[in-house]
CSV table of C-alpha atoms in Angstrom, one decimal:
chain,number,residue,atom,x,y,z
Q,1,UNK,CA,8.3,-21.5,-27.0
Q,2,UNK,CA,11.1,-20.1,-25.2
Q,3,UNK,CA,9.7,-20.3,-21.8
Q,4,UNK,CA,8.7,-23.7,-22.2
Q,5,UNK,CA,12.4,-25.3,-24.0
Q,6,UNK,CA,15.2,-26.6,-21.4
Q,7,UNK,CA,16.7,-22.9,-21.6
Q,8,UNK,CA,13.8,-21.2,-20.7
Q,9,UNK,CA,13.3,-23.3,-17.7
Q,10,UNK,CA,16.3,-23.1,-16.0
Q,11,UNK,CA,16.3,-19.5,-16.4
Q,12,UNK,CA,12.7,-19.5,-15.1
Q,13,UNK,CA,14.3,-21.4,-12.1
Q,14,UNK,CA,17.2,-19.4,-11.6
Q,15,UNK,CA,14.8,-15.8,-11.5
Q,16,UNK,CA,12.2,-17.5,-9.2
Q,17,UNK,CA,14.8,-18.5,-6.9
Q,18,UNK,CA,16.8,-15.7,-6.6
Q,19,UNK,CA,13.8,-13.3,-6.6
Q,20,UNK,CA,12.2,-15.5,-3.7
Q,21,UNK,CA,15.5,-15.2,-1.9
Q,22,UNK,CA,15.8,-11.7,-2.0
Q,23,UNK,CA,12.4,-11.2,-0.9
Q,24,UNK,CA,13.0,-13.7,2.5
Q,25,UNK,CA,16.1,-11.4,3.1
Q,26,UNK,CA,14.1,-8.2,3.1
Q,27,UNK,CA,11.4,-10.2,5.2
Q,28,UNK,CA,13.7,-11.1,7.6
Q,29,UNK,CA,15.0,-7.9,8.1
Q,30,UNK,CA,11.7,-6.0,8.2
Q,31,UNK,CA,10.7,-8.3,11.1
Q,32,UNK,CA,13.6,-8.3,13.3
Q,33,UNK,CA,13.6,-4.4,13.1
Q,34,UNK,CA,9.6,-4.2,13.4
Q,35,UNK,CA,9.7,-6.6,16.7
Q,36,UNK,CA,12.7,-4.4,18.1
Q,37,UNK,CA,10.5,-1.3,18.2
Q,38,UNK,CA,7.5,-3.4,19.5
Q,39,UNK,CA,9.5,-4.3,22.2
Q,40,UNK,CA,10.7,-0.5,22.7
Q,41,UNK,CA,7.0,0.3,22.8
Q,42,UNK,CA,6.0,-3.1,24.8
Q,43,UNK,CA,7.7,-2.5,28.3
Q,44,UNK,CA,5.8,0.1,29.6
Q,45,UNK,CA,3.0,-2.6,28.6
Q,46,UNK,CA,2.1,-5.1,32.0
Q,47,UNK,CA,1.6,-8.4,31.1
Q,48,UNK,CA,2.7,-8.6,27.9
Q,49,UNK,CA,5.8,-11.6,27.0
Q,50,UNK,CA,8.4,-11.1,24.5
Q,51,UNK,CA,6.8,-14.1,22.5
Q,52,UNK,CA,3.3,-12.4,22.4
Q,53,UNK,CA,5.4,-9.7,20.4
Q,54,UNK,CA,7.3,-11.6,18.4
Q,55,UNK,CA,3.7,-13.3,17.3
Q,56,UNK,CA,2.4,-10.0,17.1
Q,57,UNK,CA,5.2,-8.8,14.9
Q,58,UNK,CA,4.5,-11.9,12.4
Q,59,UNK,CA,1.4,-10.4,11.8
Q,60,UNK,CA,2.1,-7.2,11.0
Q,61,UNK,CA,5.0,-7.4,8.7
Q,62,UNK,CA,3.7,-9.5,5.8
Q,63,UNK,CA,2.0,-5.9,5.0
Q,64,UNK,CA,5.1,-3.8,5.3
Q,65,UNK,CA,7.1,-6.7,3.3
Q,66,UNK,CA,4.6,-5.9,0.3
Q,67,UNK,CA,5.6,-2.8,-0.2
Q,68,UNK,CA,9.2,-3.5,-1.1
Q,69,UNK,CA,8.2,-6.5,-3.4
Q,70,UNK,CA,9.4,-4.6,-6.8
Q,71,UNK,CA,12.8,-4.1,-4.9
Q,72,UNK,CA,12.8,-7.8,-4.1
Q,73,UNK,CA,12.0,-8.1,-8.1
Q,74,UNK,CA,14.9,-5.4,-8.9
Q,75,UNK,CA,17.3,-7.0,-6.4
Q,76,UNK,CA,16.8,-10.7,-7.4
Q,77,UNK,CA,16.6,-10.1,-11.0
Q,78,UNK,CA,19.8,-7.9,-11.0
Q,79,UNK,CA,21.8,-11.1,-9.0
Q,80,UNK,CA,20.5,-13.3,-11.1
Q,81,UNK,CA,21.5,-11.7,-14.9
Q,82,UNK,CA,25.0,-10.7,-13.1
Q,83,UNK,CA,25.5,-14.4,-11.9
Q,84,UNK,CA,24.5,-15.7,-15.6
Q,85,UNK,CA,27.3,-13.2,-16.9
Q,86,UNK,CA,29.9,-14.1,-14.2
Q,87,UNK,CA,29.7,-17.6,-15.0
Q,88,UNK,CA,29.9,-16.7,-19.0
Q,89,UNK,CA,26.3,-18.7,-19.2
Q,90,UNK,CA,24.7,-15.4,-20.4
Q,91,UNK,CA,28.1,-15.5,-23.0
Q,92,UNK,CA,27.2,-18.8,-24.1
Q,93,UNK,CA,23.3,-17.6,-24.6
Q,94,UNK,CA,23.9,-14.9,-26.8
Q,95,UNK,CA,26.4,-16.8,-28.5
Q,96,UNK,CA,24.0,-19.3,-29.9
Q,97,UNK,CA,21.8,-16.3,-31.2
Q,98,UNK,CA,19.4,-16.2,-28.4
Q,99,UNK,CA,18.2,-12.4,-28.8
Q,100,UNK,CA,18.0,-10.5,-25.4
Q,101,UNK,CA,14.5,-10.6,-25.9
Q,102,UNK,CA,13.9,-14.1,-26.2
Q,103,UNK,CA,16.3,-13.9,-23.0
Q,104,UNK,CA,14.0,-11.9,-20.9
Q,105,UNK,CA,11.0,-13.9,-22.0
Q,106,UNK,CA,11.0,-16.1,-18.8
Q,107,UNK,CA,11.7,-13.5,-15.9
Q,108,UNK,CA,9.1,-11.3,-17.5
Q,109,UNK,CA,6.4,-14.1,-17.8
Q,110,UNK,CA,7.7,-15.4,-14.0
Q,111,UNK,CA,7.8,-12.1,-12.7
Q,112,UNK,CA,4.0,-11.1,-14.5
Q,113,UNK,CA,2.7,-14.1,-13.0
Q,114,UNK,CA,4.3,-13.5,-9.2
Q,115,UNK,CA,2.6,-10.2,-9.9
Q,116,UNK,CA,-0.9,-11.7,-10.1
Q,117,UNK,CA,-0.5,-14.1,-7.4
Q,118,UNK,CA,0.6,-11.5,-4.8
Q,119,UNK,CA,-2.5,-9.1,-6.1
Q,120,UNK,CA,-5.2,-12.1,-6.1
Q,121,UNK,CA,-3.9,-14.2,-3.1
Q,122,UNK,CA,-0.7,-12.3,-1.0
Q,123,UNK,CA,-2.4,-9.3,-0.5
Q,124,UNK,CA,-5.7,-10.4,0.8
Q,125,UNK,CA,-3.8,-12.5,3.7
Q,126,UNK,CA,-1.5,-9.9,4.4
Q,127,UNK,CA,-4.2,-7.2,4.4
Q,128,UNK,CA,-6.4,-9.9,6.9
Q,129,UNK,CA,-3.6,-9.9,9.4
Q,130,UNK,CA,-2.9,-6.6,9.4
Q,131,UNK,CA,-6.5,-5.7,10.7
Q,132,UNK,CA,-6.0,-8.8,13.4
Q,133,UNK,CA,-2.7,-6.9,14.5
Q,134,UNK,CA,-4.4,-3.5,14.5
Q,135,UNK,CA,-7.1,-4.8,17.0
Q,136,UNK,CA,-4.8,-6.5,19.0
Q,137,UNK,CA,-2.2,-3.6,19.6
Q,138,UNK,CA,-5.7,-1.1,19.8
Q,139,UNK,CA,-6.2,-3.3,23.3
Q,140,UNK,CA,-2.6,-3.3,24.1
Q,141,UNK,CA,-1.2,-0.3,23.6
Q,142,UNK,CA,-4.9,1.9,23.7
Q,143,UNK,CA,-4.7,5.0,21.8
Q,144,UNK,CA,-1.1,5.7,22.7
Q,145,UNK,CA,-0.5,2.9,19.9
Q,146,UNK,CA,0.1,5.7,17.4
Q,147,UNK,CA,0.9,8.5,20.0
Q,148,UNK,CA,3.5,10.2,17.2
Q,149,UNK,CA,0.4,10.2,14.5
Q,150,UNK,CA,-3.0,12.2,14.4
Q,151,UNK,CA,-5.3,9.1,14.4
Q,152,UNK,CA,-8.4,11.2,14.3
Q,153,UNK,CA,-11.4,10.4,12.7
Q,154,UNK,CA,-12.3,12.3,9.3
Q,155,UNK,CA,-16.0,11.7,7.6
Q,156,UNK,CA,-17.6,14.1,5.4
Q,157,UNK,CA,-21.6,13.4,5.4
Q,158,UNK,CA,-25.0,14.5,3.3
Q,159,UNK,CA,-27.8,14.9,4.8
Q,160,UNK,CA,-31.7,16.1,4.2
Q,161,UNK,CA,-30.2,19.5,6.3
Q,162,UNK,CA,-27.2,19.5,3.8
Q,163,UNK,CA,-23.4,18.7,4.8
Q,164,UNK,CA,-21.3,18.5,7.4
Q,165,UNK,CA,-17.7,17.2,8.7
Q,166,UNK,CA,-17.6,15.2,11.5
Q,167,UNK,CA,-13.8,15.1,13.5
Q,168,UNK,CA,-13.5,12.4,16.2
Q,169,UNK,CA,-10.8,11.1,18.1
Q,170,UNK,CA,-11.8,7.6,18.8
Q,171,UNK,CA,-15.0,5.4,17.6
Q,172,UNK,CA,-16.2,2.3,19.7
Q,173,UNK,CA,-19.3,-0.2,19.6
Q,174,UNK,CA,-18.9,-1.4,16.3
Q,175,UNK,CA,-18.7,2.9,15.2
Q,176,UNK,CA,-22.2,3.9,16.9
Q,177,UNK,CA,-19.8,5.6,19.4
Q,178,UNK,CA,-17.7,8.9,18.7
Q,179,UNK,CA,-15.1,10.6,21.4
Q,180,UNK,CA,-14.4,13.8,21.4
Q,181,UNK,CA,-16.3,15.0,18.3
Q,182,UNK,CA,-16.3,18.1,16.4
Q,183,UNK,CA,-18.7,18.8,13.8
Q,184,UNK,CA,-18.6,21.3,10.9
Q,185,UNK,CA,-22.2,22.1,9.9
Q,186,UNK,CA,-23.1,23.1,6.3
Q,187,UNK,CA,-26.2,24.3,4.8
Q,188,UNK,CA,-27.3,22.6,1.5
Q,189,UNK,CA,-26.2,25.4,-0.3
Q,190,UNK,CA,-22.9,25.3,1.1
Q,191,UNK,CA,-22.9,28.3,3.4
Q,192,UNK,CA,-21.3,27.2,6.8
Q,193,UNK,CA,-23.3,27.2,9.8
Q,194,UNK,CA,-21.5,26.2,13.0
Q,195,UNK,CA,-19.4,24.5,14.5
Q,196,UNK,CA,-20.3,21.9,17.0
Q,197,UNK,CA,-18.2,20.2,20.0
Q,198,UNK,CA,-19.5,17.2,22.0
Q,199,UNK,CA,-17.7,15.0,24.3
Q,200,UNK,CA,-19.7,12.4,23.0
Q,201,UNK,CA,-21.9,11.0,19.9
Q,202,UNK,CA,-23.8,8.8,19.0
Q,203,UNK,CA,-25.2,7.1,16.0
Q,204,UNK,CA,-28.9,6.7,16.0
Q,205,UNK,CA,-30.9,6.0,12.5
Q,206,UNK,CA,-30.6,9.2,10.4
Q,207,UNK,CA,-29.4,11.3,13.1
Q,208,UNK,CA,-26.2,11.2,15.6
Q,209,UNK,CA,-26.9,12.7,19.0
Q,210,UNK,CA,-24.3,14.7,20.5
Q,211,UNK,CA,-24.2,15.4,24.2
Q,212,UNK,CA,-23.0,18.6,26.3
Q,213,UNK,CA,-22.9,19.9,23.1
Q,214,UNK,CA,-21.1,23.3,22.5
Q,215,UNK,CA,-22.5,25.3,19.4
Q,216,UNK,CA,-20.4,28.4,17.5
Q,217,UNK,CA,-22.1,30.5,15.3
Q,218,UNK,CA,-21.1,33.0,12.9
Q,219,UNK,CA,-21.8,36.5,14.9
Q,220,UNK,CA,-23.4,34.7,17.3
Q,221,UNK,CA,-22.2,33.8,21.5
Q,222,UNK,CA,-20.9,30.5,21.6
Q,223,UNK,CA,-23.9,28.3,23.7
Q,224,UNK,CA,-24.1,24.7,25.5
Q,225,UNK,CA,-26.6,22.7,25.2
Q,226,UNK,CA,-27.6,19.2,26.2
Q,227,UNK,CA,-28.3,17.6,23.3
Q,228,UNK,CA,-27.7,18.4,19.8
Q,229,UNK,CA,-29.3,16.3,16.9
Q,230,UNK,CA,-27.6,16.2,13.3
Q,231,UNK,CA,-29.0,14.7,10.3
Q,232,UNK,CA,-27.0,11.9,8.6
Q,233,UNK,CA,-27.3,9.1,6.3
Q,234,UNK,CA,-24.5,7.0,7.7
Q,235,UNK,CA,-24.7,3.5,9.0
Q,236,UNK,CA,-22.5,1.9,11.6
Q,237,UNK,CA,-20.4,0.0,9.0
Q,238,UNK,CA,-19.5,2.8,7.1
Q,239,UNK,CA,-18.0,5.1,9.8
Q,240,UNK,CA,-15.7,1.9,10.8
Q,241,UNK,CA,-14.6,1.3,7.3
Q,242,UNK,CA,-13.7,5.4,7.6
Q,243,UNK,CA,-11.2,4.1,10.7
Q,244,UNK,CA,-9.7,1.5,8.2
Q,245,UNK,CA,-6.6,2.4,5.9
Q,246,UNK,CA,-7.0,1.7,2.4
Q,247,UNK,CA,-3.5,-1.0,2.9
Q,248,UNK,CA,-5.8,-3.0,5.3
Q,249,UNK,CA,-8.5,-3.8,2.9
Q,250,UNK,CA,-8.1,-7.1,1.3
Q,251,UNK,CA,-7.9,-6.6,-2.8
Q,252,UNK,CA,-11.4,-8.7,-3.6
Q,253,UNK,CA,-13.0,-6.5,-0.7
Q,254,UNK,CA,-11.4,-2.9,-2.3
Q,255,UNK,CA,-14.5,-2.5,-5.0
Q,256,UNK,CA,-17.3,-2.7,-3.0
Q,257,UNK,CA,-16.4,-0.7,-0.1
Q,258,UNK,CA,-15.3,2.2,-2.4
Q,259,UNK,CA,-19.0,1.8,-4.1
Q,260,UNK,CA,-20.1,1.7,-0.4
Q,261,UNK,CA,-18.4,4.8,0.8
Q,262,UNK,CA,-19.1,6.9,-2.4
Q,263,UNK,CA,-22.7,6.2,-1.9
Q,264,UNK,CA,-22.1,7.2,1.3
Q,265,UNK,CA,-21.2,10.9,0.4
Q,266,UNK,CA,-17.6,10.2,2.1
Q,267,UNK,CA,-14.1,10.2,0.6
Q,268,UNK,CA,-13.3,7.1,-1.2
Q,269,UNK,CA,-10.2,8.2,-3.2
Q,270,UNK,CA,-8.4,6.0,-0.9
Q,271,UNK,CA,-9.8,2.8,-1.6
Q,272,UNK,CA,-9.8,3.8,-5.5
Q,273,UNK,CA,-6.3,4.4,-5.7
Q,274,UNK,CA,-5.5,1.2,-3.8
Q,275,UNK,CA,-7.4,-1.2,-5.8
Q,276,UNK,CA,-5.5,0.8,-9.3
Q,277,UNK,CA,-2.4,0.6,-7.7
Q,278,UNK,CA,-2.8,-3.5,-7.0
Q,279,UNK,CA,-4.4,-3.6,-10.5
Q,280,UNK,CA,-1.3,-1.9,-12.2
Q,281,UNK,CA,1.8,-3.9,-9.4
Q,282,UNK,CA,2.2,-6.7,-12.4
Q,283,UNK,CA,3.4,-4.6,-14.8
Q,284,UNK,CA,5.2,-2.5,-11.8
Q,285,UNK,CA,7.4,-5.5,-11.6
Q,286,UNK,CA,8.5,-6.1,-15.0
Q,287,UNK,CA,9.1,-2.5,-15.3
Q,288,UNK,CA,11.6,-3.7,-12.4
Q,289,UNK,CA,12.5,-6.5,-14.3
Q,290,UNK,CA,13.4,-4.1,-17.6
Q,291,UNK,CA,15.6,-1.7,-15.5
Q,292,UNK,CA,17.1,-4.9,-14.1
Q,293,UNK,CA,18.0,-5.8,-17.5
Q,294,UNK,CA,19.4,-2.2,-19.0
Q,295,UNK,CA,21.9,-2.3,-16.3
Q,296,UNK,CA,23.2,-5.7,-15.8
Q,297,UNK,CA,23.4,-7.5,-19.0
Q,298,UNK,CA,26.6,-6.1,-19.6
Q,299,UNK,CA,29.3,-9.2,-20.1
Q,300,UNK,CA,31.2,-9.5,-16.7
Q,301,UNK,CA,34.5,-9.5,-18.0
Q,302,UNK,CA,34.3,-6.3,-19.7
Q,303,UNK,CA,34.2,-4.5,-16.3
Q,304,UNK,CA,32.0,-2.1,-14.6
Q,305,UNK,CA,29.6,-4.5,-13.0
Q,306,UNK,CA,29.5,-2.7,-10.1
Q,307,UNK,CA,28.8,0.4,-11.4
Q,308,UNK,CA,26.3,-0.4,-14.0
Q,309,UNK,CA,24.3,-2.3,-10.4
Q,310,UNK,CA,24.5,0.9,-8.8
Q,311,UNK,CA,23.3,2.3,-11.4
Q,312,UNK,CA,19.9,-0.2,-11.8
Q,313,UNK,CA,19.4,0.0,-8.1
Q,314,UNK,CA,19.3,3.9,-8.4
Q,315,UNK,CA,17.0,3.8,-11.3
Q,316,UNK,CA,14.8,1.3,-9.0
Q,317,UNK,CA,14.6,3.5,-6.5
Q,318,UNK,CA,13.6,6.8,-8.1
Q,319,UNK,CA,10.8,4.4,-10.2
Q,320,UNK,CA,9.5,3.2,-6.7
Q,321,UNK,CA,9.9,7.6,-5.6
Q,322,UNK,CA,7.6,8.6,-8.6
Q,323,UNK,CA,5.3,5.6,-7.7
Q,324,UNK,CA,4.6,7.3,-4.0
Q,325,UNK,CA,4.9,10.9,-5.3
Q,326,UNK,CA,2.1,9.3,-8.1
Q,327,UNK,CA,0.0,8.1,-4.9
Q,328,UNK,CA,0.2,11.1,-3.0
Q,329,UNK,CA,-1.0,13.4,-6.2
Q,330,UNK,CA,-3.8,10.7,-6.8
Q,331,UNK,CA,-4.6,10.8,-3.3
Q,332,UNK,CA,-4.7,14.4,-3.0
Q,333,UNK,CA,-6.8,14.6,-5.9
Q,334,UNK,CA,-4.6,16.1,-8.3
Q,335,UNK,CA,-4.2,13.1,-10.4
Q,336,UNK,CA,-7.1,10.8,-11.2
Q,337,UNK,CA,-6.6,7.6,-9.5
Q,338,UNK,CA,-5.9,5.1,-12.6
Q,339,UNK,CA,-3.7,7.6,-13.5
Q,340,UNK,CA,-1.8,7.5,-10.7
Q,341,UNK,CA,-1.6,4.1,-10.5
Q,342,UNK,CA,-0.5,3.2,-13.7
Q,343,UNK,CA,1.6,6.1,-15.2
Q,344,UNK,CA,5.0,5.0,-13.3
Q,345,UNK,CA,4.7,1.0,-14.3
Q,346,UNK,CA,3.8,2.3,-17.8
Q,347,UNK,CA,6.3,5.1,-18.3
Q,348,UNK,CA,9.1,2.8,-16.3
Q,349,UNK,CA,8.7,-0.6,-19.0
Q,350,UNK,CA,8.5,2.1,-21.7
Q,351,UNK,CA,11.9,3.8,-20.5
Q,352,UNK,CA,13.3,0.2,-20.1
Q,353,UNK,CA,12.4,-1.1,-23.2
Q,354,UNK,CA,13.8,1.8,-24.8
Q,355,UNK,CA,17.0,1.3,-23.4
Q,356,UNK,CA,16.9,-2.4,-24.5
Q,357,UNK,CA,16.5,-1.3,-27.9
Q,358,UNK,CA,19.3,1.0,-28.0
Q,359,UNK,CA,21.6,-1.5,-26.0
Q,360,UNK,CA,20.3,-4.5,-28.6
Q,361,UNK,CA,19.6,-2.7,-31.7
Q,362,UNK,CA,21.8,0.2,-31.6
């Protein structure tokens, strides 16, 4: 097997460390501009030392760096097949009748399985310490930590009354506690109600109690009351999860809270299209790995390198665009979420292995 043979091994050793490289570049990068802005936001914060930051910072970016992994795959794998052709080893390959498929048999396999590992063991760690950072910049920074963001608190509930949607600004004690709540009350038919504003609410079993309440109705004179009672069927655990962003959920966790919050009655399109998204990054990459190839496996001395790079790193990026513009459509609800999720790493290999074909096979 062609992975397995001398060849295949030092090409498998060539992609892995190139690829890693590329990757520890983009990390690097990542965290000295992510500790910057901590710092920016850190010295109107008393108490709190540059290396407390720089710690800080360490947690948070292993969860920005995933996000640019198929451009660390793109990059590496690029540098790697225009090394191979500057020193004529890619000449010699071909020479001896080694078809570009056989070729891209190990930094397909390598990339497939770097794929896995960072589903089935990167994320999960990155995702854990990106819930320790959130906690720790929640008691550092307070609620000015995303002062250029609406953080707010979104849950849509069912209830024995019928529905409602619950705005808060901030939840404490484990999510028993709501700040500055507003609540849109529906009947079961659908028909709205009225609108509800409490300074405060709280989450008692099968009901949330919501003090100096202020109640608008249809046709009605807006009225204040003490107490209002509304009907819900949510538990404490379910209206933290609704604070936590799909990225922060490890991947082996991603199934069972979307079960969770659709039994809930809440939005869990989120946590679907996450878990697809991680499902479908393997072949992501050696859709990255494909493009790599149409655009860099031409021979170095016949010119054009840099154009033909420009031209891979271009199709990269407008792959990694349709992924987002994929994940917005499937989070809007547009697109279904394993349809989100998969149709760029599908369509992207196809496209690439199409070109392949042309390039190889005429």
């Amino acid at each position: 097997m062609m992975l397995f043979s001398t060849l295949g091994l030092y090409l498998s050793r060539r992609f892995l460390k190139t690829i890693f490289f590329v990757f520890l570049a983009l990390f690097v990068v990542i965290y000295i501009a992510d500790f910057v802005e901590l710092l920016r936001r850190g010295s109107d914060a008393p108490g709190v030392s540059s290396t407390f930051l720089a710690f800080l910072t360490l947690l948070r970016v292993p969860s920005i760096a995933e996000q640019i992994l198929p451009f660390a795959v793109l990059g590496g794998t690029m540098i790697a097949f225009v090394a191979l052709s500057r020193r004529l080893e890619l000449v010699v390959v071909r020479s001896a009748g080694v078809s570009v498929w056989q070729f891209l048999t190990p930094p397909t396999l390598i990339v497939l399985l770097l794929g896995i590992l960072s589903v089935v063991l990167y994320n999960p760690l990155a995702a854990d310490l990106k819930q320790r950072a959130d906690g720790i910049e929640t008691r550092i920074f307070g609620k000015t930590a995303r002062a250029d963001a609406d953080t707010s608190l979104w849950i849509r509930q069912r209830s024995i009354d019928g529905q409602a949607i619950v705005r808060a600004e901030r939840s404490s004690d484990g999510g028993q506690e709501l700040g500055a709540v507003t609540a849109f009350v529906y009947d079961q038919d659908g028909r709205f109600m009225e609108r509800v504003e409490a300074a405060r609410a709280t989450l008692l079993p099968g009901f949330w109690t919501m003090t100096d309440a202020r109640i608008s109705a249809p046709g009605e004179e807006p009225q204040v009351v003490g107490t209002y009672l509304l009907a819900t069927n949510l538990t404490p655990e379910q209206v933290t999860q609704s604070f936590v962003a799909p990225a922060s959920v490890p991947f082996w966790d991603l199934a069972d809270i979307s079960a969770k919050t659709e039994a809930a009655g809440l939005d869990a399109s989120g946590y679907r299209l996450q878990f697809q998204s991680l499902l479908a990054r393997p072949l992501l990459l050696v859709a990255m790995v494909f493009i790599a190839a149409s655009f860099s496996l031409r021979f170095f001395r016949f010119g054009g390198v840099s154009r033909m790079v420009s031209g891979g790193v271009a199709s990269g990026f407008v792959l990694y665009v349709a992924t987002k513009l994929a994940s917005d459509l499937g989070g809007a609800g547009v697109l279904s979420a394993p349809v989100a999720a998969w149709l760029p790493a599908v369509v992207g290999s196809m496209l690439g292995i199409l070109v392949l074909l042309y390039q190889e096979d005429g």
